[in-house]
Amino acid sequence: MEEGKGEVGLHRLFRFADGADAALMAAGAAGAVASGVAQPLMPLVFGEVVDAFGSGSRHDVLHRVSGVCLKFFYLAVGSWFACFLPTAKISTKVLMLFNVSSEVACWMITGERQAACIRGLYLEAVLRQDIAFFDKEITTGQLVQRMSGDTILIQDAIGEKVGKFLQLTATFVGGFVVAFSKGWLLAAVMLSGIPTVAFLEEKMMYEEASQVAADAVVSIRTVASFCAQERVVTVYNNKCQASRTQGIRTGIIGGLGFGFSNMMVYTSSALCYFVAAQFVNHGKSTFPSVFKAFLSLILAMIGLSEASTIASDTKKAKEAATSIFSIIDKKSKIDSSTGEGLTLDPVNGDIEFNHISFKYPCRLDIQIFSDFTLNIPSGKNAALVGPSGSGKSTVIALLERFCDPDSGTISLDGVNIKNLKISWLRNKMGLVSQEPVLFNDTISANIAYGKNEVSEEEIIKASRAANAHEFISSMPQGYNTVVGERGTQLSGGQKQRVAIARAILKDPRILLLDEATSALDAESERVVQDTLNQAMVGRTTITVAHRLSTIQGADMIAVLNNGMIVEKGTHEALMGMEGGVYASFVELRSGTA
């Protein structure tokens, strides 16, 4: 199923319900119908009260009203059983604490259960998608909107509001049955007052605006440094304008419809009163019968009116489910959650790129590689240099299988990496990027992110290897220090060393360094580079860098330009090529140093 293709059917909203949910829904439905049917039975009893008060003697009134009160008691007991007994089987404490009826409790419980399942499955589905999915199919704003707002819409539609809808529908049907049994002609007259309800929605228009807001919050420091707050607000307001226009149009139509509905209610009421008076006057009906029919119809109309608003919420939930379920059902071309694939033991770390052709799915007009070939022997450090856009970081992305080449093969120890288990492959690699991503958690948790079931001793050992233990220990909270959003409580060098410790912790056979020191000052670069040099020992390493201090000690340097390797060799060999690309690059860097 693809996003935007069709609308999810009502029954599909319940596709993730299990046996327990089915039992909850059955109990809730039974309670809702019983509770709904009980409502139109009250006019019958009220009619007897009216008839009793209209009787002759006082003693007769007291006797008849006492009998009616007993019926009210029976109705109360029956309603209690209908409303509360199914819930008591589930949780008496919940019943006593919240004092809610079965249809509310049962449907709220099952709604929460199913919504939690949907949220979990949606997040799993998003995380198993390949990187191209995030580049071209979804934005942060859409993801946040669907995880929070859309799932709540679905939860409401499959939870409490289902029970409410069943109850109101039962009230509507029961009210008309009672009304037609007491005065079918009067009931037919009142049918003329049923209004038509239309629904409009503007949900999709808010997603773009949500993305603007999400980007601004994530990049708040950049926004502030450029004094761009007003610009962000202006863009956000412009994105919201279409939604506001649609909302105003909906409000006008809704207001006109509401006014028309009220007019029809009063008009039909006047007509019914007149017709009822004629019936009583000509002896075709009695006042108690008219009263019962009229009150039953009022309850039926109230039920219909409230049920129609719930139908509107259901429509919105179906629209929300369309986008969410399409992602849950989406099959990823590169699914790291699958257990399929080979594993190698031992891993030497020989890497080979054979005649690679590649374009990014979101930029099909740009050819990154057309015939790219590169061999990196086990335990060697290969540095990739070249201008921006030459494909250096793409080499790492392809090796990690964030995306796959259009043609050609990438091999690890002679085995095509497409045949390897993805999670195993990535666990054999340690990636340190230019801007390390740290989560708003403790330093210990950020380091442990690189490995499951890690001990404190292992974390400290990795930190020592990354030259991070000393600065971590000097902090008041030590390893329990919270690094803040995106690691804002740490300096650039400290963040980088935490990232290196995280990479070292899983003891990768292959180390991937993507501009790992380019954003650091000279002192921090020296410390981090020393750390990286230690980490490289015995590991196959691919280094993407611009700084000479980072690349000149590499075992092999590959110079990329327009997706091709134009020169390859050691620093000394490449410097010996008169007029070579690398030599010119070094001279340029030396001149600007």
Coordinates of C-alpha atoms in Angstrom, one line a residue:
M1 CA 0.0 0.0 0.0
E2 CA 1.4 3.4 -0.9
E3 CA 0.8 6.6 0.9
G4 CA -2.0 8.6 -0.5
K5 CA -3.5 5.7 -2.4
G6 CA -7.1 5.3 -1.3
E7 CA -8.6 5.7 2.1
V8 CA -8.4 3.2 5.0
G9 CA -11.8 1.4 5.4
L10 CA -13.5 1.7 8.8
H11 CA -12.8 -2.0 9.6
R12 CA -9.1 -1.5 8.8
L13 CA -8.8 0.9 11.8
F14 CA -9.1 -2.2 14.0
R15 CA -6.5 -4.3 12.1
F16 CA -4.1 -4.5 15.0
A17 CA -6.7 -5.6 17.6
D18 CA -5.8 -8.9 19.3
G19 CA -8.0 -11.4 21.3
A20 CA -8.0 -9.3 24.4
D21 CA -9.1 -6.2 22.4
A22 CA -11.9 -8.2 20.8
A23 CA -13.2 -9.2 24.2
L24 CA -13.0 -5.6 25.4
M25 CA -14.8 -4.4 22.3
A26 CA -17.5 -7.0 22.6
A27 CA -18.1 -6.1 26.3
G28 CA -18.0 -2.4 25.5
A29 CA -20.4 -2.8 22.6
A30 CA -22.9 -4.8 24.6
G31 CA -22.8 -2.2 27.4
A32 CA -23.1 0.7 24.9
V33 CA -26.1 -0.8 23.1
A34 CA -27.9 -1.6 26.4
S35 CA -27.1 1.8 27.8
G36 CA -28.4 3.5 24.6
V37 CA -31.6 1.5 24.4
A38 CA -32.3 2.4 28.1
Q39 CA -32.5 6.1 27.2
P40 CA -35.7 6.0 25.1
L41 CA -37.4 3.7 27.6
M42 CA -37.5 6.6 30.0
P43 CA -40.2 8.5 28.1
L44 CA -42.5 5.5 28.6
V45 CA -42.1 5.8 32.3
F46 CA -42.3 9.6 32.2
G47 CA -45.6 9.2 30.3
E48 CA -47.0 7.1 33.0
V49 CA -46.0 9.8 35.5
V50 CA -47.8 12.4 33.5
D51 CA -50.8 10.1 33.2
A52 CA -50.7 9.4 37.0
F53 CA -50.7 13.1 37.9
G54 CA -53.6 13.6 35.6
S55 CA -55.7 11.0 37.4
G56 CA -58.6 11.8 39.7
S57 CA -58.1 11.2 43.4
R58 CA -55.0 11.8 45.5
H59 CA -54.8 8.2 46.7
D60 CA -54.9 7.0 43.1
V61 CA -52.1 9.4 42.2
L62 CA -49.9 8.2 45.0
H63 CA -50.6 4.6 44.2
R64 CA -49.8 5.0 40.5
V65 CA -46.7 7.1 41.0
S66 CA -45.3 4.6 43.5
G67 CA -45.6 1.9 40.8
V68 CA -43.8 4.2 38.3
C69 CA -41.1 4.8 40.8
L70 CA -40.6 1.1 41.1
K71 CA -40.2 0.9 37.4
F72 CA -37.6 3.7 37.5
F73 CA -35.7 1.6 40.1
Y74 CA -35.8 -1.5 37.8
L75 CA -34.6 0.7 34.9
A76 CA -31.8 2.0 37.1
V77 CA -30.6 -1.4 38.2
G78 CA -30.8 -2.7 34.6
S79 CA -28.8 0.3 33.4
W80 CA -26.2 -0.2 36.1
F81 CA -25.7 -3.8 35.0
A82 CA -25.6 -2.7 31.4
C83 CA -23.1 0.1 32.1
F84 CA -20.9 -1.3 34.8
L85 CA -20.9 -5.0 35.1
P86 CA -18.7 -5.8 32.0
T87 CA -16.2 -3.3 33.3
A88 CA -16.1 -4.9 36.8
K89 CA -14.9 -8.1 35.1
I90 CA -11.9 -6.2 33.8
S91 CA -10.9 -3.9 36.7
T92 CA -13.1 -3.1 39.7
K93 CA -10.5 -0.6 40.9
V94 CA -10.7 1.3 37.6
L95 CA -14.5 1.3 37.9
M96 CA -14.4 2.6 41.5
L97 CA -11.7 5.2 40.8
F98 CA -13.2 6.8 37.6
N99 CA -16.8 5.8 38.0
V100 CA -17.2 5.3 34.2
S101 CA -19.5 3.0 32.3
S102 CA -18.5 -0.2 30.5
E103 CA -18.6 1.2 27.0
V104 CA -16.3 4.1 28.1
A105 CA -13.9 1.9 30.1
C106 CA -13.7 -1.0 27.7
W107 CA -13.3 1.2 24.6
M108 CA -10.8 3.5 26.3
I109 CA -8.7 0.5 27.3
T110 CA -8.8 -1.2 23.9
G111 CA -8.2 2.2 22.2
E112 CA -5.1 2.8 24.3
R113 CA -3.9 -0.8 23.7
Q114 CA -4.3 -0.6 19.9
A115 CA -2.9 3.0 19.6
A116 CA 0.2 1.9 21.6
C117 CA 0.6 -1.0 19.1
I118 CA 0.2 1.3 16.2
R119 CA 2.8 3.8 17.5
G120 CA 5.3 1.0 18.1
L121 CA 4.8 -0.5 14.7
Y122 CA 5.0 2.9 13.0
L123 CA 8.2 3.7 14.7
E124 CA 9.6 0.3 13.8
A125 CA 8.6 0.7 10.2
V126 CA 10.2 4.2 10.0
L127 CA 13.4 3.0 11.5
R128 CA 13.7 0.0 9.2
Q129 CA 13.4 2.2 6.1
D130 CA 16.5 2.9 4.0
I131 CA 18.1 6.4 4.2
A132 CA 16.6 7.4 0.8
F133 CA 13.1 7.3 2.5
F134 CA 14.1 10.1 4.8
D135 CA 15.5 12.1 2.0
K136 CA 12.5 12.2 -0.3
E137 CA 9.4 10.7 1.4
I138 CA 9.1 12.1 4.9
T139 CA 10.1 15.1 6.9
T140 CA 10.7 15.6 10.7
G141 CA 7.5 17.6 10.9
Q142 CA 5.4 14.9 9.3
L143 CA 7.0 12.2 11.5
V144 CA 6.2 14.2 14.7
Q145 CA 2.7 15.0 13.5
R146 CA 1.9 11.4 12.7
M147 CA 3.4 10.0 15.9
S148 CA 1.6 12.4 18.1
G149 CA -1.5 14.0 16.4
D150 CA -2.5 11.3 13.9
T151 CA -2.3 8.4 16.3
I152 CA -4.4 10.3 18.8
L153 CA -7.1 10.7 16.1
I154 CA -7.0 7.0 15.5
Q155 CA -7.1 6.2 19.2
D156 CA -10.2 8.4 19.7
A157 CA -11.9 6.8 16.7
I158 CA -11.3 3.2 17.7
G159 CA -11.7 3.8 21.5
E160 CA -14.3 5.7 23.5
K161 CA -16.0 7.3 20.6
V162 CA -17.0 3.9 19.1
G163 CA -18.8 3.0 22.3
K164 CA -20.4 6.5 22.3
F165 CA -21.4 6.1 18.7
L166 CA -23.0 2.7 19.4
Q167 CA -24.8 4.1 22.4
L168 CA -26.1 7.1 20.5
T169 CA -27.2 4.9 17.5
A170 CA -29.0 2.6 19.9
T171 CA -30.7 5.6 21.4
F172 CA -31.7 6.9 17.9
V173 CA -33.1 3.6 16.8
G174 CA -34.8 2.9 20.1
G175 CA -36.3 6.4 20.2
F176 CA -37.9 6.0 16.8
V177 CA -39.2 2.5 17.7
V178 CA -40.9 3.9 20.8
A179 CA -42.1 7.0 19.0
F180 CA -43.6 5.0 16.0
S181 CA -45.2 2.5 18.4
K182 CA -47.0 5.4 20.2
G183 CA -47.8 7.6 17.3
W184 CA -46.5 6.7 13.9
L185 CA -48.0 9.7 12.1
L186 CA -46.6 12.2 14.5
A187 CA -43.2 10.5 14.3
A188 CA -43.3 10.8 10.5
V189 CA -44.0 14.5 10.7
M190 CA -41.0 15.0 13.0
L191 CA -38.7 13.2 10.5
S192 CA -38.9 16.3 8.3
G193 CA -36.6 18.1 10.7
I194 CA -33.6 15.9 10.3
P195 CA -30.7 18.1 9.1
T196 CA -28.0 17.1 6.7
V197 CA -24.5 17.3 8.0
A198 CA -21.4 17.9 5.8
F199 CA -17.8 17.5 6.8
L200 CA -14.6 19.3 5.7
E201 CA -11.1 18.8 6.9
E202 CA -7.8 20.8 6.6
K203 CA -5.4 18.4 8.4
M204 CA -2.9 18.0 5.5
M205 CA -2.3 21.7 5.2
Y206 CA -0.8 21.8 8.7
E207 CA 2.0 19.3 8.0
E208 CA 4.2 21.7 6.1
A209 CA 3.8 24.3 8.8
S210 CA 4.7 21.7 11.4
Q211 CA 7.9 21.0 9.5
V212 CA 8.9 24.7 9.5
A213 CA 8.4 24.8 13.3
A214 CA 10.3 21.6 13.8
D215 CA 13.3 22.7 11.8
A216 CA 13.4 26.0 13.6
V217 CA 13.4 24.3 17.0
V218 CA 16.0 21.7 16.1
S219 CA 18.2 24.5 14.6
I220 CA 17.4 27.2 17.2
R221 CA 21.0 28.3 17.6
T222 CA 21.4 28.9 13.9
V223 CA 18.0 30.7 13.8
A224 CA 19.1 32.9 16.7
S225 CA 22.6 33.7 15.4
F226 CA 21.1 35.0 12.1
C227 CA 18.3 36.8 14.0
A228 CA 15.9 34.9 11.8
Q229 CA 13.1 34.5 14.3
E230 CA 10.8 36.9 12.5
R231 CA 11.5 35.2 9.2
V232 CA 10.7 31.8 10.6
V233 CA 7.4 33.1 12.0
T234 CA 6.6 34.7 8.7
V235 CA 7.2 31.4 6.8
Y236 CA 5.2 29.5 9.3
N237 CA 2.3 31.9 9.1
N238 CA 2.4 31.7 5.3
K239 CA 2.3 27.9 5.4
C240 CA -0.7 28.2 7.8
Q241 CA -2.6 30.6 5.6
A242 CA -4.1 28.0 3.3
S243 CA -5.2 26.0 6.3
R244 CA -6.7 29.2 7.9
T245 CA -8.6 29.9 4.7
Q246 CA -10.0 26.4 4.6
G247 CA -10.8 26.6 8.3
I248 CA -12.7 29.9 7.8
R249 CA -14.6 28.4 4.9
T250 CA -15.5 25.4 7.0
G251 CA -16.5 27.7 9.9
I252 CA -18.9 29.7 7.7
I253 CA -20.5 26.6 6.2
G254 CA -20.7 25.0 9.7
G255 CA -22.3 28.2 11.1
L256 CA -24.9 28.3 8.3
G257 CA -25.5 24.6 8.8
F258 CA -25.9 24.9 12.5
G259 CA -28.3 27.9 12.1
F260 CA -30.3 26.0 9.5
S261 CA -30.4 23.0 11.9
N262 CA -31.8 25.1 14.7
M263 CA -34.4 26.6 12.4
M264 CA -35.5 23.2 11.3
V265 CA -35.7 22.0 15.0
Y266 CA -38.0 24.9 16.0
T267 CA -40.0 24.7 12.8
S268 CA -40.6 20.9 13.1
S269 CA -41.4 21.3 16.8
A270 CA -44.1 23.9 16.0
L271 CA -45.5 21.6 13.3
C272 CA -45.5 18.7 15.7
Y273 CA -47.2 20.6 18.5
F274 CA -49.9 21.6 16.1
V275 CA -50.4 18.1 14.7
A276 CA -50.4 16.6 18.2
A277 CA -53.0 19.1 19.3
Q278 CA -55.2 18.1 16.3
F279 CA -54.8 14.4 17.2
V280 CA -55.8 15.0 20.8
N281 CA -58.6 17.3 19.8
H282 CA -60.1 14.7 17.4
G283 CA -59.6 11.8 19.8
K284 CA -57.0 10.1 17.6
S285 CA -54.4 10.1 20.5
T286 CA -54.1 10.8 24.2
F287 CA -51.8 13.3 25.9
P288 CA -49.6 10.7 27.5
S289 CA -49.1 8.9 24.1
V290 CA -48.2 12.2 22.5
F291 CA -45.8 13.0 25.3
K292 CA -44.1 9.6 25.0
A293 CA -43.8 9.9 21.3
F294 CA -42.5 13.5 21.3
L295 CA -40.0 12.9 24.1
S296 CA -38.7 9.7 22.5
L297 CA -38.2 11.5 19.2
I298 CA -36.3 14.3 20.9
L299 CA -34.0 11.7 22.4
A300 CA -33.6 10.1 19.0
M301 CA -32.8 13.4 17.4
I302 CA -30.2 14.2 20.0
G303 CA -28.6 10.8 19.5
L304 CA -28.5 11.3 15.8
S305 CA -27.0 14.8 16.1
E306 CA -24.2 13.7 18.5
A307 CA -23.6 10.5 16.5
S308 CA -23.0 12.6 13.3
T309 CA -20.2 14.6 15.0
I310 CA -18.5 11.3 15.9
A311 CA -18.8 10.2 12.3
S312 CA -16.8 13.3 11.3
D313 CA -14.1 12.3 13.8
T314 CA -14.0 8.8 12.3
K315 CA -13.5 10.3 8.8
K316 CA -10.5 12.2 10.1
A317 CA -9.1 9.1 11.8
K318 CA -9.4 7.2 8.5
E319 CA -7.4 9.9 6.7
A320 CA -4.8 9.8 9.4
A321 CA -4.6 6.0 9.3
T322 CA -4.1 6.1 5.5
S323 CA -0.7 7.8 5.9
I324 CA 0.3 5.8 9.0
F325 CA -0.7 2.4 7.8
S326 CA 1.0 3.0 4.4
I327 CA 4.3 3.4 6.2
I328 CA 3.7 0.3 8.5
D329 CA 3.0 -1.7 5.3
K330 CA 5.9 -0.3 3.4
K331 CA 8.7 -2.8 2.6
S332 CA 12.2 -1.4 2.8
K333 CA 14.7 -2.4 0.2
I334 CA 17.4 -2.3 2.9
D335 CA 15.8 -3.6 6.1
S336 CA 18.3 -3.8 8.9
S337 CA 15.7 -5.5 11.2
T338 CA 15.6 -8.7 9.2
G339 CA 17.6 -11.6 10.4
E340 CA 18.4 -12.8 6.9
G341 CA 21.9 -12.8 5.5
L342 CA 25.3 -14.3 6.1
T343 CA 27.8 -13.5 8.9
L344 CA 31.6 -14.0 8.6
D345 CA 33.9 -15.4 11.2
P346 CA 36.6 -14.2 11.4
V347 CA 36.4 -10.8 9.7
N348 CA 39.6 -9.7 8.0
G349 CA 38.4 -6.4 6.7
D350 CA 39.3 -6.5 3.0
I351 CA 37.0 -4.0 1.2
E352 CA 36.5 -3.9 -2.6
F353 CA 34.3 -1.5 -4.7
N354 CA 33.9 -3.0 -8.1
H355 CA 32.6 -0.8 -11.0
I356 CA 30.1 1.1 -8.9
S357 CA 27.4 3.3 -10.6
F358 CA 25.2 5.3 -8.3
K359 CA 22.7 8.2 -8.1
Y360 CA 21.0 9.4 -5.0
P361 CA 17.2 8.6 -5.2
C362 CA 16.4 12.2 -4.3
R363 CA 18.8 13.6 -6.9
L364 CA 18.5 11.4 -10.0
D365 CA 19.8 14.1 -12.2
I366 CA 23.2 14.0 -10.6
Q367 CA 25.5 11.0 -11.3
I368 CA 27.7 10.4 -8.3
F369 CA 29.6 7.4 -9.5
S370 CA 29.7 6.0 -13.0
D371 CA 32.5 3.4 -12.9
F372 CA 34.1 3.6 -9.4
T373 CA 36.6 0.9 -8.3
L374 CA 38.6 0.9 -5.1
N375 CA 40.4 -1.8 -3.1
I376 CA 41.3 -1.4 0.5
P377 CA 43.4 -4.2 2.1
S378 CA 42.7 -5.4 5.6
G379 CA 44.2 -3.3 8.4
K380 CA 45.1 -0.4 6.1
N381 CA 44.1 3.2 6.4
A382 CA 42.7 4.6 3.1
A383 CA 42.1 8.4 2.9
L384 CA 39.7 9.9 0.5
V385 CA 40.2 13.5 -0.6
G386 CA 38.6 15.7 -3.2
P387 CA 36.3 18.6 -3.7
S388 CA 32.8 18.7 -2.2
G389 CA 30.4 16.6 -4.1
S390 CA 33.1 14.2 -5.5
G391 CA 31.6 11.2 -3.7
K392 CA 33.8 10.8 -0.6
S393 CA 31.0 10.5 2.0
T394 CA 29.0 8.4 -0.5
V395 CA 31.7 5.7 -0.3
I396 CA 30.9 5.4 3.5
A397 CA 27.2 5.5 2.9
L398 CA 27.4 2.7 0.4
L399 CA 29.6 0.6 2.6
E400 CA 27.2 1.0 5.5
R401 CA 24.4 0.0 3.2
F402 CA 22.5 3.2 3.9
C403 CA 21.8 2.9 0.2
D404 CA 22.8 0.4 -2.6
P405 CA 24.6 1.1 -5.8
D406 CA 22.6 1.1 -9.1
S407 CA 25.2 -1.3 -10.5
G408 CA 28.4 -2.9 -9.5
T409 CA 29.3 -4.7 -6.2
I410 CA 30.8 -3.9 -2.9
S411 CA 32.6 -6.8 -1.1
L412 CA 33.8 -7.6 2.4
D413 CA 36.4 -10.3 2.4
G414 CA 35.2 -11.3 -1.0
V415 CA 31.5 -11.6 -0.1
N416 CA 29.0 -9.2 -1.6
I417 CA 27.7 -7.1 1.3
K418 CA 24.2 -7.5 -0.1
N419 CA 24.4 -11.1 1.0
L420 CA 25.5 -10.2 4.5
K421 CA 23.1 -9.7 7.5
I422 CA 22.8 -5.9 7.6
S423 CA 22.8 -5.5 11.4
W424 CA 25.8 -7.7 11.6
L425 CA 27.6 -5.7 8.9
R426 CA 26.9 -2.4 10.6
N427 CA 28.0 -3.8 14.0
K428 CA 31.4 -4.5 12.4
M429 CA 31.8 -0.8 11.5
G430 CA 32.4 2.2 13.7
L431 CA 31.4 5.5 12.3
V432 CA 32.6 8.9 13.5
S433 CA 31.2 11.8 11.6
Q434 CA 32.0 15.6 11.4
E435 CA 29.1 16.5 13.7
P436 CA 28.7 13.7 16.2
V437 CA 25.1 13.0 17.1
L438 CA 24.6 12.7 20.9
F439 CA 21.3 12.1 22.5
N440 CA 19.8 14.1 25.4
D441 CA 20.9 11.5 27.9
T442 CA 23.9 10.8 30.1
I443 CA 27.4 10.4 28.8
S444 CA 27.3 6.7 29.9
A445 CA 24.1 6.1 27.9
N446 CA 25.5 7.8 24.8
I447 CA 28.6 5.7 24.9
A448 CA 26.6 2.5 25.5
Y449 CA 24.5 3.3 22.5
G450 CA 27.1 1.5 20.4
K451 CA 26.5 -1.9 22.0
N452 CA 23.8 -3.9 23.7
E453 CA 24.2 -5.2 27.3
V454 CA 27.4 -3.3 28.1
S455 CA 29.0 -3.1 31.5
E456 CA 30.3 0.0 33.3
E457 CA 33.8 -1.4 33.0
E458 CA 33.5 -1.7 29.2
I459 CA 32.3 1.9 29.0
I460 CA 35.2 3.2 31.0
K461 CA 37.6 1.1 29.0
A462 CA 36.3 2.6 25.7
S463 CA 36.4 6.1 27.2
R464 CA 40.1 5.6 28.2
A465 CA 40.9 4.4 24.7
A466 CA 39.2 7.5 23.3
N467 CA 41.0 9.8 25.7
A468 CA 37.7 10.8 27.2
H469 CA 37.8 9.3 30.7
E470 CA 39.7 12.2 32.2
F471 CA 37.4 15.0 31.2
I472 CA 34.3 12.8 32.0
S473 CA 35.6 12.1 35.5
S474 CA 36.2 15.7 36.1
M475 CA 32.6 16.6 35.7
P476 CA 30.4 16.8 38.8
Q477 CA 28.1 14.0 37.7
G478 CA 30.8 12.1 35.9
Y479 CA 29.4 9.5 33.5
N480 CA 25.9 10.4 34.6
T481 CA 26.3 13.9 33.2
V482 CA 23.4 14.7 30.8
V483 CA 24.9 16.1 27.6
G484 CA 21.9 18.2 26.6
E485 CA 20.0 18.4 23.3
R486 CA 22.5 17.3 20.6
G487 CA 25.3 17.4 23.1
T488 CA 25.2 21.2 23.8
Q489 CA 26.7 20.8 27.3
L490 CA 30.0 19.5 25.8
S491 CA 32.7 21.2 23.7
G492 CA 33.3 20.1 20.1
G493 CA 36.4 18.0 21.1
Q494 CA 34.6 16.4 24.0
K495 CA 31.6 15.4 21.9
Q496 CA 33.9 13.9 19.3
R497 CA 35.8 11.9 21.9
V498 CA 32.5 10.6 23.3
A499 CA 31.5 9.6 19.7
I500 CA 34.8 7.8 19.3
A501 CA 34.3 6.0 22.6
R502 CA 30.9 4.9 21.3
A503 CA 32.4 3.6 18.1
I504 CA 35.3 1.8 19.9
L505 CA 33.0 0.2 22.4
K506 CA 31.6 -2.3 19.9
D507 CA 35.2 -3.2 18.8
P508 CA 34.6 -2.6 15.0
R509 CA 36.8 -4.3 12.5
I510 CA 36.3 -1.3 10.1
L511 CA 36.6 2.3 11.2
L512 CA 34.9 5.0 9.2
L513 CA 36.0 8.6 9.8
D514 CA 33.9 11.2 7.9
E515 CA 35.5 14.6 8.4
A516 CA 36.0 13.6 12.1
T517 CA 38.3 16.5 13.0
S518 CA 37.4 19.2 10.4
A519 CA 35.1 21.1 12.8
L520 CA 37.6 21.2 15.7
D521 CA 40.2 23.9 16.7
A522 CA 43.9 23.1 16.5
E523 CA 44.2 21.9 20.1
S524 CA 41.1 19.7 20.0
E525 CA 42.1 18.3 16.6
R526 CA 45.5 17.2 18.0
V527 CA 43.9 15.4 20.9
V528 CA 41.2 13.8 18.8
Q529 CA 43.6 12.9 16.0
D530 CA 45.9 11.1 18.6
T531 CA 42.9 9.2 19.8
L532 CA 41.9 8.2 16.2
N533 CA 45.5 7.1 15.4
Q534 CA 45.3 4.7 18.4
A535 CA 41.9 3.5 17.4
M536 CA 43.1 2.8 13.8
V537 CA 45.7 0.2 14.9
G538 CA 44.7 -3.2 13.6
R539 CA 41.6 -1.9 11.9
T540 CA 40.7 -1.3 8.3
T541 CA 40.0 2.5 8.2
I542 CA 38.4 4.8 5.6
T543 CA 39.1 8.4 6.3
V544 CA 37.3 11.3 4.6
A545 CA 39.2 14.5 5.3
H546 CA 40.5 17.8 4.0
R547 CA 43.2 18.5 6.6
L548 CA 46.7 17.4 5.7
S549 CA 47.5 16.3 9.3
T550 CA 44.7 13.8 9.0
I551 CA 45.5 12.2 5.6
Q552 CA 49.2 12.4 5.1
G553 CA 49.9 9.4 7.3
A554 CA 47.4 7.2 5.5
D555 CA 48.6 4.0 3.9
M556 CA 46.8 4.9 0.7
I557 CA 45.3 8.2 -0.5
A558 CA 42.6 8.2 -3.2
V559 CA 41.9 11.5 -4.9
L560 CA 38.3 11.7 -6.2
N561 CA 36.9 14.1 -8.7
N562 CA 33.5 13.9 -10.4
G563 CA 32.9 10.4 -9.0
M564 CA 36.1 8.9 -10.2
I565 CA 39.5 8.2 -8.7
V566 CA 42.0 10.4 -10.6
E567 CA 45.1 9.6 -8.4
K568 CA 46.0 7.0 -5.9
G569 CA 49.1 6.3 -3.8
T570 CA 50.9 7.3 -0.6
H571 CA 51.4 10.9 0.4
E572 CA 55.0 10.8 -0.8
A573 CA 54.2 9.1 -4.1
L574 CA 51.5 11.6 -4.9
M575 CA 53.6 14.6 -4.0
G576 CA 56.2 13.3 -6.5
M577 CA 53.7 13.7 -9.3
E578 CA 54.5 17.0 -10.9
G579 CA 51.3 19.0 -11.6
G580 CA 49.2 16.3 -9.9
V581 CA 45.8 17.0 -8.4
Y582 CA 46.9 15.9 -4.9
A583 CA 50.1 18.0 -5.1
S584 CA 48.2 21.0 -6.1
F585 CA 45.7 20.3 -3.3
V586 CA 48.5 20.2 -0.8
E587 CA 50.1 23.4 -2.1
L588 CA 46.8 25.2 -1.9
R589 CA 46.2 24.0 1.7
S590 CA 49.8 24.9 2.7
G591 CA 49.3 28.3 1.2
T592 CA 46.1 29.0 3.1
A593 CA 47.3 27.5 6.4

